[in-house]
XYZ file of C-alpha atoms in Angstrom:
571
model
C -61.899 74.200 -25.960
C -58.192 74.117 -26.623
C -57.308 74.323 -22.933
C -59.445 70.705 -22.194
C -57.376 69.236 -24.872
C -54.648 69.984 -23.388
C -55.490 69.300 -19.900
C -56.991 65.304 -21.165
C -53.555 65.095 -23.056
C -51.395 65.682 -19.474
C -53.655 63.419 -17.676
C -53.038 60.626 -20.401
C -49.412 61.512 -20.254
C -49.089 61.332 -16.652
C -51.323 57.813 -16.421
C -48.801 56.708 -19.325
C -45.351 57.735 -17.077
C -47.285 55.969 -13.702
C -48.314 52.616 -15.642
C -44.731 52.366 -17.137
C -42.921 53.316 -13.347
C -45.191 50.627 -12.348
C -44.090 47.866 -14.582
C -40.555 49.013 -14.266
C -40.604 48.929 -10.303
C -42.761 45.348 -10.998
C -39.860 44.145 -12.755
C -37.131 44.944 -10.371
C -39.085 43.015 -7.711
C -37.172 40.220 -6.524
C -38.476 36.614 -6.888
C -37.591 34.504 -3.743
C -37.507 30.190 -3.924
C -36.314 27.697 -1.977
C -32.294 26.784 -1.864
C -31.516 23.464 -1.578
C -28.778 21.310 -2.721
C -25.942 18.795 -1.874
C -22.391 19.469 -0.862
C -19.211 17.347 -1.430
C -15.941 17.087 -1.699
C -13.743 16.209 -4.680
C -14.142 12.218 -4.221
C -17.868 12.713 -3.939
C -18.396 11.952 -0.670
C -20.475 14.687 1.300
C -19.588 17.287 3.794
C -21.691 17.290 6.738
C -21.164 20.382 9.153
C -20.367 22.565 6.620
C -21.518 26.311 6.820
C -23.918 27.706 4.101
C -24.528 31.427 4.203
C -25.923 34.591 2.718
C -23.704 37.071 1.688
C -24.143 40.405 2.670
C -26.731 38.776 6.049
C -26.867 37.010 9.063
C -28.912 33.888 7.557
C -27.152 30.733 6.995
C -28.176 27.034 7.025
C -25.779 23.608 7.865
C -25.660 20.624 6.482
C -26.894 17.472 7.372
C -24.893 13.860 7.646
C -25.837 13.372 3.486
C -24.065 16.965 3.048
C -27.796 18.539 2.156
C -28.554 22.105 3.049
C -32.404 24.014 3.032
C -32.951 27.406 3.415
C -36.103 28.994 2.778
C -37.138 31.949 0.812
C -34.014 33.382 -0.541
C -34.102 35.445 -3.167
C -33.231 34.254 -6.316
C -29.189 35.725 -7.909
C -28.449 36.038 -4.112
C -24.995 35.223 -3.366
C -24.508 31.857 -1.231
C -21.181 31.673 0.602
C -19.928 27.774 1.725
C -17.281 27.760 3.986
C -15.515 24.350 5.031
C -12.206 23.477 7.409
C -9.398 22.697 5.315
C -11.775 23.364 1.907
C -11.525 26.381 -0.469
C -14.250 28.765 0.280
C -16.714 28.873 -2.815
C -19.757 31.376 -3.618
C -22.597 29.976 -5.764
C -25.528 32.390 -7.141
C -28.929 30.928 -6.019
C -30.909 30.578 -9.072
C -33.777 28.763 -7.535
C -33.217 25.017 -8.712
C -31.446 22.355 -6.701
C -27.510 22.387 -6.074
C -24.374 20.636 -6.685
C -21.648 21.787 -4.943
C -18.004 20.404 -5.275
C -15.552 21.750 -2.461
C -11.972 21.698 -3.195
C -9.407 21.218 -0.875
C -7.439 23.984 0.005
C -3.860 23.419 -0.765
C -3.070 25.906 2.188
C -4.464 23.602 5.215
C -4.402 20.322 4.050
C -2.456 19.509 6.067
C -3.406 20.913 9.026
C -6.585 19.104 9.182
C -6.662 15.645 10.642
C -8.393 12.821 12.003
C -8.390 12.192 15.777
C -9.815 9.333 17.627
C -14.316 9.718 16.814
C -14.135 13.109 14.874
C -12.049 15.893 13.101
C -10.261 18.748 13.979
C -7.571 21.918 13.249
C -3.822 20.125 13.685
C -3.410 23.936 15.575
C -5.684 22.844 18.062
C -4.301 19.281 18.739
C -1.150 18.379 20.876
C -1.909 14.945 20.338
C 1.000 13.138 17.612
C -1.204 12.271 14.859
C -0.076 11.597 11.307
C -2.387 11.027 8.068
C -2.000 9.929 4.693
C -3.406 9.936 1.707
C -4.980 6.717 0.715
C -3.738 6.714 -2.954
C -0.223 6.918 -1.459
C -1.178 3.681 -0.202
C -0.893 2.191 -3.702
C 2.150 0.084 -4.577
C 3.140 -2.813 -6.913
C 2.293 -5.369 -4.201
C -0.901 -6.691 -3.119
C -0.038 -6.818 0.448
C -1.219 -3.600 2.712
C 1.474 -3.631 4.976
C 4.325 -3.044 2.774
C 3.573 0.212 1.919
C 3.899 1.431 4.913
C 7.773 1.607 5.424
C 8.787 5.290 4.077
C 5.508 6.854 3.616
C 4.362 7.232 7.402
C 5.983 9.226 9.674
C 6.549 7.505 13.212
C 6.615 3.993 11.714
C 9.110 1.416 11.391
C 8.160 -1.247 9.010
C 10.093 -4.235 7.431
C 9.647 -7.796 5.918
C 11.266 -11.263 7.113
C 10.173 -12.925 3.948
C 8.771 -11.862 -0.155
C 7.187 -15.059 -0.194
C 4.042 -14.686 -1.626
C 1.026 -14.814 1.336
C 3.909 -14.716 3.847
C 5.282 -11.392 3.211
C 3.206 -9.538 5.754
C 5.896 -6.286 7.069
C 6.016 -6.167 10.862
C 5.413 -2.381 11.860
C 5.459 -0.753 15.114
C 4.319 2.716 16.033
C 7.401 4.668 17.469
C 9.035 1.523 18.617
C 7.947 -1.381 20.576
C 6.625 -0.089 23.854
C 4.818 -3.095 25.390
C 7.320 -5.268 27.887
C 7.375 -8.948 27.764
C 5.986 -11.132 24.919
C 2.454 -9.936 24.610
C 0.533 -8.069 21.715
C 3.511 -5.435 20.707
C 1.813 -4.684 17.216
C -0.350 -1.235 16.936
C -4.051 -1.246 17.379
C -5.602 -1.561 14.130
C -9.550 -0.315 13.718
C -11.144 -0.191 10.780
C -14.678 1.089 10.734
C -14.097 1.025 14.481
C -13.966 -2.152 14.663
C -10.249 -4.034 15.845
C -8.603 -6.449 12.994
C -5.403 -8.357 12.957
C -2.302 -6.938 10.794
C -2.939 -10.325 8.671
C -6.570 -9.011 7.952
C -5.191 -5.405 7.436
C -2.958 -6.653 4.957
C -5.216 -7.903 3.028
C -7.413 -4.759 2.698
C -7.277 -3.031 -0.585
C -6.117 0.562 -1.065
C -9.240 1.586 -2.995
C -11.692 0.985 -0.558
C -9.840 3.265 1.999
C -11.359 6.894 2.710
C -8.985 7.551 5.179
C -5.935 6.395 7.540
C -5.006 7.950 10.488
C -1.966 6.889 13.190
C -2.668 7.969 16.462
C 0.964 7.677 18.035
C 1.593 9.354 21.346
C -0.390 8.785 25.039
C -2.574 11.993 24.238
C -3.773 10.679 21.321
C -4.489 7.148 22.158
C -5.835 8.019 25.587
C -9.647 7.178 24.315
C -8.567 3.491 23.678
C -6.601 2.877 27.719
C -4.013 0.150 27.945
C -4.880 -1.452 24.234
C -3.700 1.780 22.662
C 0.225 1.418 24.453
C 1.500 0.602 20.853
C 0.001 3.223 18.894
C -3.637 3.196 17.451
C -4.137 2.839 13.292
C -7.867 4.203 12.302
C -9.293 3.286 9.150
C -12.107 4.116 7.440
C -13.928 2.570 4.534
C -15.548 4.490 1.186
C -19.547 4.532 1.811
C -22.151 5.333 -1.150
C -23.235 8.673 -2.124
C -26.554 10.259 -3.676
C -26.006 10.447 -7.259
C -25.783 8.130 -10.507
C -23.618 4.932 -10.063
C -20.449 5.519 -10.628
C -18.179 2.418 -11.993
C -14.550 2.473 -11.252
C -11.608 -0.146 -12.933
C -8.193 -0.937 -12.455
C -6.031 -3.795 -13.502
C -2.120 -3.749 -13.400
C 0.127 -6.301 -13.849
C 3.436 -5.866 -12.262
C 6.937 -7.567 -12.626
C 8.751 -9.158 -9.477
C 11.998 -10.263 -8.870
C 14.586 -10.769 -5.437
C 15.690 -7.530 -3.697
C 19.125 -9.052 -3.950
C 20.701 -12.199 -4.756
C 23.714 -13.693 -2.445
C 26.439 -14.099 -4.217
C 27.738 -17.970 -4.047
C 31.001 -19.610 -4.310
C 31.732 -21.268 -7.339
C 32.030 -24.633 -6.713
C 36.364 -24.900 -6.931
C 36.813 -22.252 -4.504
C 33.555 -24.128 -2.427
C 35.815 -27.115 -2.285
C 39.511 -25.238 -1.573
C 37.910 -22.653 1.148
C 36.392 -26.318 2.881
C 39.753 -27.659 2.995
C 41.074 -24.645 4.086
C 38.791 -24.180 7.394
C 39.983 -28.350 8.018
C 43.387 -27.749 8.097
C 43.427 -24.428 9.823
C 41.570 -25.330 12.552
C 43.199 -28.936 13.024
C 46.008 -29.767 10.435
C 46.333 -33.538 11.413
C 42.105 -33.625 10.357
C 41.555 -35.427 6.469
C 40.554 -32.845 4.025
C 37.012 -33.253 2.474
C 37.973 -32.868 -0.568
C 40.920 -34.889 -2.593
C 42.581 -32.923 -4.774
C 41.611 -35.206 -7.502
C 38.166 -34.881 -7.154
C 39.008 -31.108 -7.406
C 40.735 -31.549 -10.708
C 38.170 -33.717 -11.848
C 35.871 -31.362 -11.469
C 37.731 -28.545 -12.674
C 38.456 -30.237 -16.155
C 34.921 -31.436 -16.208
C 34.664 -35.219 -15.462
C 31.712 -36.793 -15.197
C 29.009 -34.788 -13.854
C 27.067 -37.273 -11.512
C 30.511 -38.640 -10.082
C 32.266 -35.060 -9.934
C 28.941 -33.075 -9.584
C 29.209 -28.836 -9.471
C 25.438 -28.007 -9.234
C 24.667 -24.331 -9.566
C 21.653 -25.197 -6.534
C 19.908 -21.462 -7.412
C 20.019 -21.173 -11.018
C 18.641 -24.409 -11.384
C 15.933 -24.077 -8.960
C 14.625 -20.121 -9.035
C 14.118 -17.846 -11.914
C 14.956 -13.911 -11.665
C 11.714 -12.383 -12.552
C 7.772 -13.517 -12.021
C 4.555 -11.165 -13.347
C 1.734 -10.773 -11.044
C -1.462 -9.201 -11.897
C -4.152 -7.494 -10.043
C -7.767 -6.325 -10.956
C -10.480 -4.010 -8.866
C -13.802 -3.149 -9.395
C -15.976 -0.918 -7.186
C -19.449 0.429 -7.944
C -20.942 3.280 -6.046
C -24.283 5.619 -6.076
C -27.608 5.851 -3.899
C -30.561 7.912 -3.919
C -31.685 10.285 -0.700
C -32.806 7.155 1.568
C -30.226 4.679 0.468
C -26.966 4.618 -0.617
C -24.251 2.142 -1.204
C -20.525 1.000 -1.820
C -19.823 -2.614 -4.037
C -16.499 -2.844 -4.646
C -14.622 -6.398 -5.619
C -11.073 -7.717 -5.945
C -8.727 -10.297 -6.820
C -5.129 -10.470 -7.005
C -2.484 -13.364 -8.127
C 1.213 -13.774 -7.049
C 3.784 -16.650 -8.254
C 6.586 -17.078 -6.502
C 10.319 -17.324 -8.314
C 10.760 -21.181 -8.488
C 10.859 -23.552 -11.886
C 8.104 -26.053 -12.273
C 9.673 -29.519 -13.286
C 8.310 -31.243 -16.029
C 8.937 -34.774 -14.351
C 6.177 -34.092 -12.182
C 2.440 -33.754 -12.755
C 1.594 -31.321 -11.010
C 2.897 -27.287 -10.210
C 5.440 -26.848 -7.243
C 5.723 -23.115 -7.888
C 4.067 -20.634 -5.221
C 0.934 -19.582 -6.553
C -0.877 -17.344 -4.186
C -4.491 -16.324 -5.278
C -6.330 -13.570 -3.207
C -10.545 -12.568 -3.612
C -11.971 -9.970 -1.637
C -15.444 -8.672 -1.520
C -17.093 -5.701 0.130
C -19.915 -4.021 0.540
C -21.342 -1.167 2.476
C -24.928 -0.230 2.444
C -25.988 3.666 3.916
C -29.688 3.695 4.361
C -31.830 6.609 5.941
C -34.233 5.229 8.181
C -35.650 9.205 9.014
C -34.402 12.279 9.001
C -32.400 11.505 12.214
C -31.768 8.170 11.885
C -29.400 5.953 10.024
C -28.361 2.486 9.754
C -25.124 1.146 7.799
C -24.299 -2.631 7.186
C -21.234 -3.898 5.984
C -20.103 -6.894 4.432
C -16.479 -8.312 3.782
C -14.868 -11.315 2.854
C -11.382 -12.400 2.204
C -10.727 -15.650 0.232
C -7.379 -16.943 -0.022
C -5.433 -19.930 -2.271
C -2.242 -20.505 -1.318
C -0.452 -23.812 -3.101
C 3.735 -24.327 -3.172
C 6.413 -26.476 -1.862
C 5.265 -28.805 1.626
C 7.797 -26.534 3.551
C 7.407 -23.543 1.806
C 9.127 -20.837 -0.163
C 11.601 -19.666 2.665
C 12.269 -22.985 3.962
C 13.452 -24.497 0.500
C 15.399 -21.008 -0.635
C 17.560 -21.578 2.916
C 18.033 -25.338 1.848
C 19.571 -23.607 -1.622
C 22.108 -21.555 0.644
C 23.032 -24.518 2.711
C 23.612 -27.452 0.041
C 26.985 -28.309 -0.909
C 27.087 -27.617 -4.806
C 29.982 -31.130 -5.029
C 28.555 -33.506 -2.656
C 25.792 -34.829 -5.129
C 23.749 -33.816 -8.003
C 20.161 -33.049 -8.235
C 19.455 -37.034 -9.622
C 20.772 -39.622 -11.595
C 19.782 -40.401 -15.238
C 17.259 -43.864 -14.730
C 20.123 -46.098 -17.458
C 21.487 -49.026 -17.120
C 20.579 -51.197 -13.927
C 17.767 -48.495 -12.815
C 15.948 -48.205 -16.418
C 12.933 -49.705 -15.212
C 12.417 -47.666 -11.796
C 9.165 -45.851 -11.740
C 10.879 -42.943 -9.095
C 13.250 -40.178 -9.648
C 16.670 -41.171 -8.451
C 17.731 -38.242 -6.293
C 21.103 -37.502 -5.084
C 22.104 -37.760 -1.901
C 24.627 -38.263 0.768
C 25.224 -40.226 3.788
C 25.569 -37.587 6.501
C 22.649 -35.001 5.128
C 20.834 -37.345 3.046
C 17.640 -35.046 3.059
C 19.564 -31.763 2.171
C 18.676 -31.977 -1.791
C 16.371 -29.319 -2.473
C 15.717 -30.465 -5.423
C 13.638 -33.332 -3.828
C 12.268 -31.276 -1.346
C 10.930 -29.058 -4.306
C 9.273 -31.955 -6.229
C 8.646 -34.446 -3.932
C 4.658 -33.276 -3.035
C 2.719 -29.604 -2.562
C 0.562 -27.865 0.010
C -2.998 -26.343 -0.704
C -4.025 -23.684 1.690
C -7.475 -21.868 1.510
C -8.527 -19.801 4.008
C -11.926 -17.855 4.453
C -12.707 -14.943 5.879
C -16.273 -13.213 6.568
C -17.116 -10.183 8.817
C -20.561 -8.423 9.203
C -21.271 -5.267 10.945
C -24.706 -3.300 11.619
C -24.612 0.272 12.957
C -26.998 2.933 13.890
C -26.402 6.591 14.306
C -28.907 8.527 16.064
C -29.451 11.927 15.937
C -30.802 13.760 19.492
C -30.173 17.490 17.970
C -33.796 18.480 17.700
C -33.925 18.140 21.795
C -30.331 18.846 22.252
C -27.463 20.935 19.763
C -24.937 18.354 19.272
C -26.139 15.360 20.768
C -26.131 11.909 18.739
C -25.542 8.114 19.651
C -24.172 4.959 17.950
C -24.650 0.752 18.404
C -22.427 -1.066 16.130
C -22.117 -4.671 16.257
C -20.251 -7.269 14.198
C -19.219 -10.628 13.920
C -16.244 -12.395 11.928
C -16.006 -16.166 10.954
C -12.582 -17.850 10.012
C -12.042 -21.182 7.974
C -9.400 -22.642 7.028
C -8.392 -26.187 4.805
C -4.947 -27.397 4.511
C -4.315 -30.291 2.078
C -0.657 -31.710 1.813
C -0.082 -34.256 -1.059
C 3.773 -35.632 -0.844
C 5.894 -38.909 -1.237
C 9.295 -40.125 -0.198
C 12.238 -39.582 -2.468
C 14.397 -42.567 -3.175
C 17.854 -41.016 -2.162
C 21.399 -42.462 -4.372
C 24.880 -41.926 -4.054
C 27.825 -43.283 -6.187
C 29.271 -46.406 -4.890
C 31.724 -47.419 -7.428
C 33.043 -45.396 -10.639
C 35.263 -47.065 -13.406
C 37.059 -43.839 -15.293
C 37.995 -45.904 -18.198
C 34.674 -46.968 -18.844
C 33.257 -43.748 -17.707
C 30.623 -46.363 -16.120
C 29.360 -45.960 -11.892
C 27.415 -47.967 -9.625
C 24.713 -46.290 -7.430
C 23.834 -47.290 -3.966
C 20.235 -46.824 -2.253
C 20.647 -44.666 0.833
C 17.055 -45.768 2.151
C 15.197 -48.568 -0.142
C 12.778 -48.929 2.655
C 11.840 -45.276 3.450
C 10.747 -44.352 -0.235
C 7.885 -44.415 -1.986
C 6.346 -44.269 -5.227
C 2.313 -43.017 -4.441
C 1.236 -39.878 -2.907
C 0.427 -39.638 0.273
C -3.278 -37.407 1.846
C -3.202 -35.417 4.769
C -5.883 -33.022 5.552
C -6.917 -30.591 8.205
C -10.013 -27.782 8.870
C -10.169 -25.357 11.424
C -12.816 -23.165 12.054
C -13.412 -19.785 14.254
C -15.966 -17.619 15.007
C -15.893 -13.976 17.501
C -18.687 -11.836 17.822
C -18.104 -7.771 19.144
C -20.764 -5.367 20.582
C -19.944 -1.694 21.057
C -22.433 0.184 22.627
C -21.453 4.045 22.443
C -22.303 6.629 24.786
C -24.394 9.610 23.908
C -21.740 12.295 22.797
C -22.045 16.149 22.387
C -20.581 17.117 19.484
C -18.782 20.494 19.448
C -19.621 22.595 16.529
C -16.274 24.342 16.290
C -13.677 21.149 15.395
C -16.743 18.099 16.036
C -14.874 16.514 18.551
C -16.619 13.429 20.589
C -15.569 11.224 23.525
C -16.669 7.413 23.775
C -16.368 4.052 25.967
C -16.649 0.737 24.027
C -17.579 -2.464 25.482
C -16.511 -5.932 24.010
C -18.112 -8.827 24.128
C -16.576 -12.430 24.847
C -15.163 -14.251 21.913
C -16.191 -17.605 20.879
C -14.643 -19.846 19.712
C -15.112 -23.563 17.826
């Protein structure tokens, strides 16, 4: 009887040990899901091509043009290995849900990654000349484009003929000028692949840049034939990703003032050196100046009969603020994804407004720009981008402009005449400034050339462009195809409102009674209204490219292309 108790108390021992080996070898079963998730890089914007695989195996998945990745039925805590050129290589643990993963770039090989003409590749495996920079680099206290350039870019010479505001474009070449004769010598600019002027590219906004490539030597610019002699600049623009909207704000205000001022002759050593020149180069010649008007001056007589007129202090200021402001929004769900992004900028030039006139003679120059890109999925192989930009622009300063009137500053005599007479005695009831002038260069007063009227300038600026990507990869690895078409329209209205000075010289001057007598240089030239002149001009161009059907290679993603352009047309 004892021995069956023991034999039923083994047999519920062992069942005991089997049930719990069971359950134990139950629980170190390994649960398998689905991995899935996105991939991008610091700025958000995603990573296609990039390599996802499992450590410790031979499975691995790539991702798609929206930087997703899918890979069925991997267990869950496996290791997941992502791998990127030029990115720091990073191991996530699948734990069944959906991922977000943030490459960084690898400090290493940044620089030896870089754009070349449709794609990206190893600077190793390049002997094109091809030089990149970082966008934010790109930021300066100026709102024009183009003057960043000089210093920052390797293989480009860069400088400015004026700092006038919305005439200080920087003329740039690419390794020199290397067209002959007097045709297009400036680079190729494209910017989402589509060609711009340097005006329009100087108007483009840091922020909205992804990335800027210069494509210098024959190599290099072989894609684009005979247009890409000078040297090619690509540019492309930031695009939407998948993700909340993300808002993004910045406003500066900045101080300006002249590189350098030229330093004048006082107006004594004006008058001596004049003389001097006279008698040197013929001594029997009359000097210009008596030496009594050069006392006169010099123990301060009468300032409208012995005038010494300090032309740039009393015309310019040293220093002028200008601010700037940009907002950009950005986000997009799986199908659709977009890019807002707005901007406006204001620049004043350095002269003084008068307060005998109504209205501002100053430069103002006032610069909106809009843009917007729009990423939508039509399927999983297709996709379609529009983009929208406009560039408004407000220009309003002297009839002849900034430059013209700061070289009439360097070439008025400070002791022929002053700026104007005081309207006393027989001119009290004159409804016009009396303006000083001169018989020989009558029209040499800046002054009047400051006050006399202004100029109005807006000009408009719209360009839209549709593109389609098509990917053939299901039928053939590698194989995809683009359309892109776009069309700009220019406008432009130029208002001048001016009138005539009245131009006066001393005739007669009685020292005792400190009392002179003007004369009218032209009584029947001036007048007292304003006068209207208007024009419009208006242009439109329209630009198909039709690429070819490219095979992409998986190890750098290089591509080869032919682009046809359409006529322009013009009203």
């Amino acid at each position: 009887m004892k021995n069956k108790v023991k034999c039923k108390n083994k047999f519920w021992k062992i069942l005991i040990v089997l049930i719990a080996c069971s359950i134990s070898l139950s629980s170190f079963a390994q649960e398998t899901a689905k991995a899935t998730g996105y991939v991008t890089d610091d700025n958000g914007e995603p990573l296609p091509g990039l390599v996802v695989s499992v450590v410790g195996d031979t499975r691995g998945a790539v991702t798609d043009v929206n930087g997703k990745f899918t890979m069925e039925d991997v267990p869950v805590g496996t290791k997941l290995l992502f791998t990127y050129l030029g990115m720091e290589d990073q191991i996530v643990i699948c734990q069944g849900k959906e991922m977000n993963v943030i490459m960084k770039e690898k400090s290493s090989e940044l620089d030896e990654v870089t754009i070349v003409a449709f794609a990206k590749q190893k600077k190793e495996s390049i002997v094109s000349s091809i030089s990149t920079i970082k966008p934010g680099e790109l930021r300066v206290p100026s709102s024009n484009l183009t003057t960043a350039f000089a210093g920052r870019i390797a293989g480009i010479i860069s400088y400015q003929t004026s700092g006038e505001p919305g005439y200080d474009n920087a003329d740039f070449f690419i390794r020199g000028v290397t067209t002959f004769g007097t045709g297009k010598v400036d680079p190729l600019v494209l910017v989402d692949n589509v060609e711009i002027s340097s005006s329009d590219l100087s108007k483009m906004h840091p922020d909205d840049i992804q990335s800027f490539s210069i494509l210098k030597d024959a190599t290099a610019t072989a894609l684009y034939g005979a247009r890409g002699a000078n040297g090619v600049i690509l540019i492309t623009t930031k695009e939407g990703k998948e993700g909340k909207a993300k808002v993004s704000l910045r406003i500066e205000n900045s101080l300006s003032s002249p590189t350098s001022q030229i330093e004048m002759a006082d107006p004594i050593t004006y008058m001596r050196l004049a003389n001097e020149a006279v008698v040197t180069r013929n001594p029997l010649m009359p000097i210009p100046y008596s030496e009594k008007q050069i006392d006169n001056t010099i123990n301060g007589g009468n300032p409208y009969v012995y005038p010494a007129v300090d032309w740039m202090d009393m015309l310019t200021k040293d220093i002028t603020m200008n601010q700037r402001a940009n907002l950009s929004i950005s986000g997009g769900g799986q199908v659709a994804r977009y890019y807002i992004a707005g901007s406006f900028s204001q620049d004043n030039g350095i002269l003084k407004v008068d307060n005998r006139n109504n209205f501002n003679t100053n430069v103002n120059y006032k610069k909106y720009l809009v843009r917007s890109n729009i990423n939508i999925n039509l399927s999983k192989t297709t996709e379609a981008i529009v983009r929208m930009h406009g560039s408004f622009n407000d220009y309003s300063g002297p009839i002849s402009g900034g430059s013209d009137l700061y070289k009439r500053i360097l070439q008025v005599s400070p002791v022929r005449f002053p700026a104007y007479y005081p309207a006393d005695g027989n001119y009290h009831n004159v409804d016009h400034i009396l303006f000083g002038g001169y018989e020989d260069d009558t029209y040499l007063n800046p002054y009047a050339e400051m006050v006399r009227g202004y100029r109005q300038e807006s000009t408009t600026s719209m360009m839209a462009q549709m593109e389609f990507k098509q990917d053939f990869s299901q039928w053939i690895d590698g194989l995809t195809a683009r359309i892109l078409g776009n069309t700009t329209r220019e406008s432009s209205f130029n208002l001048t409102r001016s009138y005539q000075p009245f131009y006066y010289s001393v005739l007669q001057y009685d020292k005792f009674a400190d009392i002179y007598q003007l004369k009218e240089l032209n009584p029947d030239s001036g007048t007292e209204y304003l006068s209207y002149n208007v024009s419009i001009r208006a242009n439109t161009s329209c630009v198909l490219s039709l690429l070819t059907l490219p095979l992409q290679a998986k190890t750098h993603e290089q591509t080869t292309s032919h682009q046809a352009r359409g006529e322009s047309i013009n009203s």
